[in-house]
Amino acid sequence: MKVKIGRRVFSLCCAAIVVLLLTGCNPTAGAAVYEVIYPSGYSRDCYTYDEKTPIEGSSCYLQWKKADDYKETYDCDMQILHENGSVLYEYPDMGSSTMRGILQKADMIWVCAEQWTAPHYNGYVEGWLKESNLFLIDLSDGEILFQDKAGENEFYITSDETRCYFYSPGKEESERLSGLIKMPAENAVIYYRDTSDWTQKHTLYAFDYVEEPDIDTSGGVETRIKFYAAEKQLKVAWTSYESVGDGNWEYLEKTAYEIPLTENDTE
């Protein structure tokens, strides 16, 4: 009997150690994963490590490469490639390993170069976005028509002419000055910035949740927010990666929000 009890205790201790090691080695554990899906079918998530990224709506590509002083600065150069792979334009120290581009009218493209800090992944994990650089570029001559930044956890989704749309996760209620000041909770939102006044955030849609909607993801191993960026329309779907039987796993959609991008705007 003593031997059996000892083995049971030993097994429980080993299991506890494994759990602690897993959570200790992966500080992003439990955080939602982002995925952006474009009409062409191209998508990007935390497992995407492409050096060359298609520019949505265009035959051109984005490519990053290590800058000459990469070992000291970790800076990357941004290149725009012709469909045959030749370099059309190059922008020193303006790129990153996570870039996306989308074609606008009159051969203009929006490019977002993101800086993520999530270990073990190439970004796209909620809460680990440091900042993003946004560029509006004229493809006819490579001129940068507009350039500015988006801050911490302002996740770029898509663009429509002079507007760039972002998702911001909510914030839980907090306290400051030892509880003297209470900061109310903030719901997650979709908003846009416009080149005419980039400092202003224009709320397009406020969700009914702070961190995540009231959904059951207990059977899943990963919670993923899928952003479907269609023309004039955005769909935000919360999914859970779960077993569907016979050894098969799928992302099951738990709830979804469909949001027009240019109609019924609210400040």
mmCIF file of C-alpha atoms in Angstrom:
data_model
loop_
_atom_site.group_PDB
_atom_site.id
_atom_site.type_symbol
_atom_site.label_atom_id
_atom_site.label_comp_id
_atom_site.label_asym_id
_atom_site.label_seq_id
_atom_site.Cartn_x
_atom_site.Cartn_y
_atom_site.Cartn_z
ATOM 1 C CA MET A 1 0.000 0.000 0.000
ATOM 2 C CA LYS A 2 2.786 2.399 0.863
ATOM 3 C CA VAL A 3 4.401 1.740 -2.491
ATOM 4 C CA LYS A 4 1.161 2.509 -4.337
ATOM 5 C CA ILE A 5 0.626 5.744 -2.446
ATOM 6 C CA GLY A 6 4.212 6.743 -3.081
ATOM 7 C CA ARG A 7 3.866 6.151 -6.804
ATOM 8 C CA ARG A 8 0.633 8.125 -6.910
ATOM 9 C CA VAL A 9 2.192 11.076 -5.109
ATOM 10 C CA PHE A 10 5.220 10.873 -7.384
ATOM 11 C CA SER A 11 3.005 10.871 -10.493
ATOM 12 C CA LEU A 12 1.019 13.855 -9.259
ATOM 13 C CA CYS A 13 4.223 15.748 -8.501
ATOM 14 C CA CYS A 14 5.587 15.011 -11.975
ATOM 15 C CA ALA A 15 2.360 16.226 -13.566
ATOM 16 C CA ALA A 16 2.471 19.431 -11.528
ATOM 17 C CA ILE A 17 6.100 20.024 -12.505
ATOM 18 C CA VAL A 18 5.271 19.549 -16.188
ATOM 19 C CA VAL A 19 2.436 22.091 -15.965
ATOM 20 C CA LEU A 20 4.673 24.588 -14.196
ATOM 21 C CA LEU A 21 7.427 24.112 -16.748
ATOM 22 C CA LEU A 22 5.048 24.559 -19.653
ATOM 23 C CA THR A 23 3.506 27.735 -18.278
ATOM 24 C CA GLY A 24 6.872 29.037 -17.117
ATOM 25 C CA CYS A 25 8.499 28.492 -20.517
ATOM 26 C CA ASN A 26 5.614 30.038 -22.423
ATOM 27 C CA PRO A 27 4.456 33.356 -20.943
ATOM 28 C CA THR A 28 1.957 33.717 -23.804
ATOM 29 C CA ALA A 29 0.006 30.636 -22.674
ATOM 30 C CA GLY A 30 -3.727 31.324 -22.619
ATOM 31 C CA ALA A 31 -3.556 34.433 -24.779
ATOM 32 C CA ALA A 32 -5.774 34.605 -27.862
ATOM 33 C CA VAL A 33 -4.080 34.214 -31.243
ATOM 34 C CA TYR A 34 -4.879 36.628 -34.091
ATOM 35 C CA GLU A 35 -5.367 35.645 -37.719
ATOM 36 C CA VAL A 36 -6.049 38.055 -40.594
ATOM 37 C CA ILE A 37 -7.742 36.575 -43.672
ATOM 38 C CA TYR A 38 -7.970 38.518 -46.950
ATOM 39 C CA PRO A 39 -10.385 38.041 -49.894
ATOM 40 C CA SER A 40 -7.600 36.457 -51.973
ATOM 41 C CA GLY A 41 -7.327 33.668 -49.410
ATOM 42 C CA TYR A 42 -3.984 34.827 -48.033
ATOM 43 C CA SER A 43 -3.865 34.747 -44.255
ATOM 44 C CA ARG A 44 -1.322 35.491 -41.590
ATOM 45 C CA ASP A 45 -1.021 34.297 -37.996
ATOM 46 C CA CYS A 46 1.596 33.620 -35.341
ATOM 47 C CA TYR A 47 3.032 30.667 -37.285
ATOM 48 C CA THR A 48 3.715 32.638 -40.498
ATOM 49 C CA TYR A 49 7.414 33.142 -41.162
ATOM 50 C CA ASP A 50 7.351 34.167 -44.844
ATOM 51 C CA GLU A 51 10.143 36.465 -45.974
ATOM 52 C CA LYS A 52 8.029 37.429 -48.984
ATOM 53 C CA THR A 53 4.411 38.527 -48.444
ATOM 54 C CA PRO A 54 1.850 39.189 -51.205
ATOM 55 C CA ILE A 55 0.386 42.679 -51.327
ATOM 56 C CA GLU A 56 -3.373 42.111 -51.288
ATOM 57 C CA GLY A 57 -4.984 43.185 -54.573
ATOM 58 C CA SER A 58 -1.625 43.577 -56.310
ATOM 59 C CA SER A 59 0.846 41.385 -58.173
ATOM 60 C CA CYS A 60 3.681 42.849 -56.089
ATOM 61 C CA TYR A 61 5.201 41.544 -52.867
ATOM 62 C CA LEU A 62 6.699 42.815 -49.643
ATOM 63 C CA GLN A 63 10.009 41.410 -48.476
ATOM 64 C CA TRP A 64 12.157 42.068 -45.449
ATOM 65 C CA LYS A 65 15.856 41.556 -45.015
ATOM 66 C CA LYS A 66 18.293 42.193 -42.217
ATOM 67 C CA ALA A 67 19.785 45.684 -42.266
ATOM 68 C CA ASP A 68 23.547 46.115 -42.509
ATOM 69 C CA ASP A 69 23.723 46.876 -38.771
ATOM 70 C CA TYR A 70 21.203 44.183 -37.803
ATOM 71 C CA LYS A 71 23.479 42.622 -35.164
ATOM 72 C CA GLU A 72 23.600 45.908 -33.271
ATOM 73 C CA THR A 73 20.115 47.314 -33.917
ATOM 74 C CA TYR A 74 17.928 44.374 -35.067
ATOM 75 C CA ASP A 75 16.599 46.723 -37.763
ATOM 76 C CA CYS A 76 15.183 45.353 -41.011
ATOM 77 C CA ASP A 77 14.957 46.851 -44.491
ATOM 78 C CA MET A 78 11.665 46.837 -46.390
ATOM 79 C CA GLN A 79 11.555 45.948 -50.082
ATOM 80 C CA ILE A 80 8.743 46.053 -52.624
ATOM 81 C CA LEU A 81 9.178 43.362 -55.239
ATOM 82 C CA HIS A 82 7.865 43.059 -58.788
ATOM 83 C CA GLU A 83 5.901 39.872 -59.478
ATOM 84 C CA ASN A 84 9.026 38.428 -61.133
ATOM 85 C CA GLY A 85 10.956 38.893 -57.883
ATOM 86 C CA SER A 86 13.042 41.925 -58.847
ATOM 87 C CA VAL A 87 13.333 44.767 -56.338
ATOM 88 C CA LEU A 88 11.259 47.809 -57.261
ATOM 89 C CA TYR A 89 11.916 49.925 -54.168
ATOM 90 C CA GLU A 90 13.893 49.539 -50.973
ATOM 91 C CA TYR A 91 13.458 51.387 -47.675
ATOM 92 C CA PRO A 92 16.360 51.011 -45.202
ATOM 93 C CA ASP A 93 15.489 50.338 -41.556
ATOM 94 C CA MET A 94 11.707 50.572 -42.179
ATOM 95 C CA GLY A 95 10.755 46.902 -42.342
ATOM 96 C CA SER A 96 10.066 44.054 -39.953
ATOM 97 C CA SER A 97 9.624 40.294 -40.131
ATOM 98 C CA THR A 98 5.859 40.796 -39.864
ATOM 99 C CA MET A 99 4.583 43.009 -42.675
ATOM 100 C CA ARG A 100 1.300 43.234 -44.588
ATOM 101 C CA GLY A 101 0.239 45.336 -47.544
ATOM 102 C CA ILE A 102 -3.027 46.124 -49.310
ATOM 103 C CA LEU A 103 -3.626 47.899 -52.620
ATOM 104 C CA GLN A 104 -5.660 51.099 -52.714
ATOM 105 C CA LYS A 105 -6.847 53.230 -55.602
ATOM 106 C CA ALA A 106 -4.445 54.729 -58.156
ATOM 107 C CA ASP A 107 -1.581 52.296 -57.500
ATOM 108 C CA MET A 108 -1.200 53.244 -53.862
ATOM 109 C CA ILE A 109 -0.582 50.679 -51.146
ATOM 110 C CA TRP A 110 -0.837 50.692 -47.386
ATOM 111 C CA VAL A 111 1.951 48.808 -45.629
ATOM 112 C CA CYS A 112 2.017 47.861 -41.958
ATOM 113 C CA ALA A 113 5.330 46.816 -40.384
ATOM 114 C CA GLU A 114 4.709 45.411 -36.909
ATOM 115 C CA GLN A 115 6.997 45.011 -33.915
ATOM 116 C CA TRP A 116 5.992 42.066 -31.709
ATOM 117 C CA THR A 117 7.621 40.802 -28.513
ATOM 118 C CA ALA A 118 5.857 37.423 -28.131
ATOM 119 C CA PRO A 119 8.409 34.643 -27.504
ATOM 120 C CA HIS A 120 8.148 31.406 -29.525
ATOM 121 C CA TYR A 121 5.914 33.047 -32.175
ATOM 122 C CA ASN A 122 6.209 35.512 -35.037
ATOM 123 C CA GLY A 123 3.733 37.911 -33.445
ATOM 124 C CA TYR A 124 -0.062 37.787 -33.601
ATOM 125 C CA VAL A 125 -0.553 36.908 -29.937
ATOM 126 C CA GLU A 126 -2.844 39.256 -28.017
ATOM 127 C CA GLY A 127 -1.077 41.551 -25.577
ATOM 128 C CA TRP A 128 2.377 41.284 -27.214
ATOM 129 C CA LEU A 129 2.242 43.974 -29.899
ATOM 130 C CA LYS A 130 4.780 46.721 -29.172
ATOM 131 C CA GLU A 131 4.012 49.122 -32.038
ATOM 132 C CA SER A 132 3.358 49.331 -35.780
ATOM 133 C CA ASN A 133 4.633 51.583 -38.542
ATOM 134 C CA LEU A 134 2.099 52.507 -41.249
ATOM 135 C CA PHE A 135 3.118 53.703 -44.720
ATOM 136 C CA LEU A 136 1.032 54.909 -47.654
ATOM 137 C CA ILE A 137 3.218 54.370 -50.732
ATOM 138 C CA ASP A 138 2.793 55.323 -54.376
ATOM 139 C CA LEU A 139 3.684 52.229 -56.420
ATOM 140 C CA SER A 140 4.345 54.292 -59.550
ATOM 141 C CA ASP A 141 7.477 55.901 -58.116
ATOM 142 C CA GLY A 142 7.952 54.480 -54.605
ATOM 143 C CA GLU A 143 7.264 57.790 -52.849
ATOM 144 C CA ILE A 144 6.041 57.556 -49.257
ATOM 145 C CA LEU A 145 2.919 59.718 -49.193
ATOM 146 C CA PHE A 146 2.196 59.240 -45.491
ATOM 147 C CA GLN A 147 3.955 57.673 -42.538
ATOM 148 C CA ASP A 148 3.058 57.350 -38.869
ATOM 149 C CA LYS A 149 2.818 54.895 -35.976
ATOM 150 C CA ALA A 150 0.202 52.928 -34.052
ATOM 151 C CA GLY A 151 0.876 52.179 -30.415
ATOM 152 C CA GLU A 152 0.969 49.210 -28.101
ATOM 153 C CA ASN A 153 -1.663 46.526 -28.862
ATOM 154 C CA GLU A 154 -3.284 48.575 -31.639
ATOM 155 C CA PHE A 155 -3.700 45.711 -34.085
ATOM 156 C CA TYR A 156 -3.918 46.814 -37.724
ATOM 157 C CA ILE A 157 -6.546 44.950 -39.775
ATOM 158 C CA THR A 158 -7.077 46.693 -43.105
ATOM 159 C CA SER A 159 -7.341 50.053 -44.895
ATOM 160 C CA ASP A 160 -9.866 51.950 -46.976
ATOM 161 C CA GLU A 161 -8.319 54.892 -48.836
ATOM 162 C CA THR A 162 -7.139 57.312 -46.112
ATOM 163 C CA ARG A 163 -8.452 55.238 -43.204
ATOM 164 C CA CYS A 164 -6.658 52.462 -41.333
ATOM 165 C CA TYR A 165 -8.722 50.140 -39.137
ATOM 166 C CA PHE A 166 -7.526 48.639 -35.867
ATOM 167 C CA TYR A 167 -8.672 46.224 -33.186
ATOM 168 C CA SER A 168 -7.897 47.074 -29.589
ATOM 169 C CA PRO A 169 -8.474 44.469 -26.839
ATOM 170 C CA GLY A 170 -10.314 45.675 -23.787
ATOM 171 C CA LYS A 171 -8.862 46.504 -20.403
ATOM 172 C CA GLU A 172 -9.995 45.126 -17.066
ATOM 173 C CA GLU A 173 -10.941 47.413 -14.192
ATOM 174 C CA SER A 174 -7.830 48.570 -12.333
ATOM 175 C CA GLU A 175 -6.727 50.703 -9.401
ATOM 176 C CA ARG A 176 -4.075 53.376 -8.991
ATOM 177 C CA LEU A 177 -2.502 55.133 -6.020
ATOM 178 C CA SER A 178 -3.214 52.222 -3.678
ATOM 179 C CA GLY A 179 -6.861 52.098 -4.618
ATOM 180 C CA LEU A 180 -7.608 55.815 -4.381
ATOM 181 C CA ILE A 181 -8.324 55.982 -8.114
ATOM 182 C CA LYS A 182 -10.373 53.305 -9.841
ATOM 183 C CA MET A 183 -10.028 52.933 -13.585
ATOM 184 C CA PRO A 184 -13.162 51.493 -15.184
ATOM 185 C CA ALA A 185 -13.029 48.543 -17.540
ATOM 186 C CA GLU A 186 -12.886 49.263 -21.257
ATOM 187 C CA ASN A 187 -14.550 47.043 -23.860
ATOM 188 C CA ALA A 188 -12.702 45.875 -26.942
ATOM 189 C CA VAL A 189 -13.256 48.140 -29.956
ATOM 190 C CA ILE A 190 -12.763 48.520 -33.697
ATOM 191 C CA TYR A 191 -11.671 52.044 -34.634
ATOM 192 C CA TYR A 192 -9.945 53.864 -37.435
ATOM 193 C CA ARG A 193 -7.311 56.538 -37.819
ATOM 194 C CA ASP A 194 -7.383 58.894 -40.795
ATOM 195 C CA THR A 195 -4.419 60.560 -42.448
ATOM 196 C CA SER A 196 -6.134 63.940 -42.017
ATOM 197 C CA ASP A 197 -5.699 63.691 -38.230
ATOM 198 C CA TRP A 198 -3.809 60.554 -37.268
ATOM 199 C CA THR A 199 -3.870 61.312 -33.543
ATOM 200 C CA GLN A 200 -7.633 60.830 -33.340
ATOM 201 C CA LYS A 201 -9.226 57.409 -32.845
ATOM 202 C CA HIS A 202 -12.703 57.129 -34.346
ATOM 203 C CA THR A 203 -14.679 54.289 -32.752
ATOM 204 C CA LEU A 204 -16.484 52.236 -35.361
ATOM 205 C CA TYR A 205 -17.750 49.370 -33.192
ATOM 206 C CA ALA A 206 -17.630 48.634 -29.462
ATOM 207 C CA PHE A 207 -17.868 44.949 -28.550
ATOM 208 C CA ASP A 208 -19.912 43.569 -25.684
ATOM 209 C CA TYR A 209 -16.841 42.166 -23.927
ATOM 210 C CA VAL A 210 -13.626 43.301 -22.296
ATOM 211 C CA GLU A 211 -11.207 40.397 -22.769
ATOM 212 C CA GLU A 212 -13.336 37.873 -24.623
ATOM 213 C CA PRO A 213 -17.048 37.235 -25.220
ATOM 214 C CA ASP A 214 -19.046 34.875 -23.006
ATOM 215 C CA ILE A 215 -18.245 31.695 -24.935
ATOM 216 C CA ASP A 216 -17.266 28.171 -23.930
ATOM 217 C CA THR A 217 -13.734 27.365 -25.074
ATOM 218 C CA SER A 218 -13.028 24.797 -22.356
ATOM 219 C CA GLY A 219 -12.733 21.985 -24.897
ATOM 220 C CA GLY A 220 -10.103 23.770 -26.968
ATOM 221 C CA VAL A 221 -6.340 24.083 -26.850
ATOM 222 C CA GLU A 222 -6.203 27.485 -28.564
ATOM 223 C CA THR A 223 -8.558 30.452 -28.762
ATOM 224 C CA ARG A 224 -8.205 32.322 -32.029
ATOM 225 C CA ILE A 225 -9.736 35.607 -33.242
ATOM 226 C CA LYS A 226 -10.145 35.541 -37.025
ATOM 227 C CA PHE A 227 -10.384 38.890 -38.809
ATOM 228 C CA TYR A 228 -11.931 38.572 -42.275
ATOM 229 C CA ALA A 229 -11.015 41.799 -44.097
ATOM 230 C CA ALA A 230 -13.387 42.131 -47.052
ATOM 231 C CA GLU A 231 -14.124 45.278 -49.046
ATOM 232 C CA LYS A 232 -16.294 47.658 -46.975
ATOM 233 C CA GLN A 233 -16.954 44.829 -44.510
ATOM 234 C CA LEU A 234 -15.155 43.273 -41.559
ATOM 235 C CA LYS A 235 -16.001 40.023 -39.810
ATOM 236 C CA VAL A 236 -14.510 39.235 -36.403
ATOM 237 C CA ALA A 237 -14.952 35.590 -35.385
ATOM 238 C CA TRP A 238 -13.950 34.013 -32.085
ATOM 239 C CA THR A 239 -12.972 30.379 -32.589
ATOM 240 C CA SER A 240 -11.703 27.487 -30.499
ATOM 241 C CA TYR A 241 -9.419 24.696 -31.726
ATOM 242 C CA GLU A 242 -11.229 21.557 -30.612
ATOM 243 C CA SER A 243 -11.511 17.855 -31.314
ATOM 244 C CA VAL A 244 -14.343 16.943 -33.704
ATOM 245 C CA GLY A 245 -13.873 13.199 -33.371
ATOM 246 C CA ASP A 246 -11.920 10.476 -35.165
ATOM 247 C CA GLY A 247 -8.677 12.221 -34.356
ATOM 248 C CA ASN A 248 -9.644 15.359 -36.269
ATOM 249 C CA TRP A 249 -9.350 18.909 -34.943
ATOM 250 C CA GLU A 250 -10.926 22.095 -36.272
ATOM 251 C CA TYR A 251 -11.378 25.758 -35.400
ATOM 252 C CA LEU A 252 -15.002 25.915 -34.294
ATOM 253 C CA GLU A 253 -16.656 29.317 -34.593
ATOM 254 C CA LYS A 254 -18.173 30.319 -31.265
ATOM 255 C CA THR A 255 -19.459 33.801 -32.064
ATOM 256 C CA ALA A 256 -18.990 36.326 -34.855
ATOM 257 C CA TYR A 257 -19.514 40.035 -35.463
ATOM 258 C CA GLU A 258 -20.074 41.578 -38.910
ATOM 259 C CA ILE A 259 -19.129 45.244 -39.098
ATOM 260 C CA PRO A 260 -19.520 47.654 -42.047
ATOM 261 C CA LEU A 261 -16.360 49.706 -42.432
ATOM 262 C CA THR A 262 -17.700 52.938 -43.887
ATOM 263 C CA GLU A 263 -21.348 53.112 -42.848
ATOM 264 C CA ASN A 264 -22.999 53.967 -39.547
ATOM 265 C CA ASP A 265 -19.744 55.310 -38.075
ATOM 266 C CA THR A 266 -19.951 56.504 -34.491
ATOM 267 C CA GLU A 267 -17.500 58.677 -32.650
#
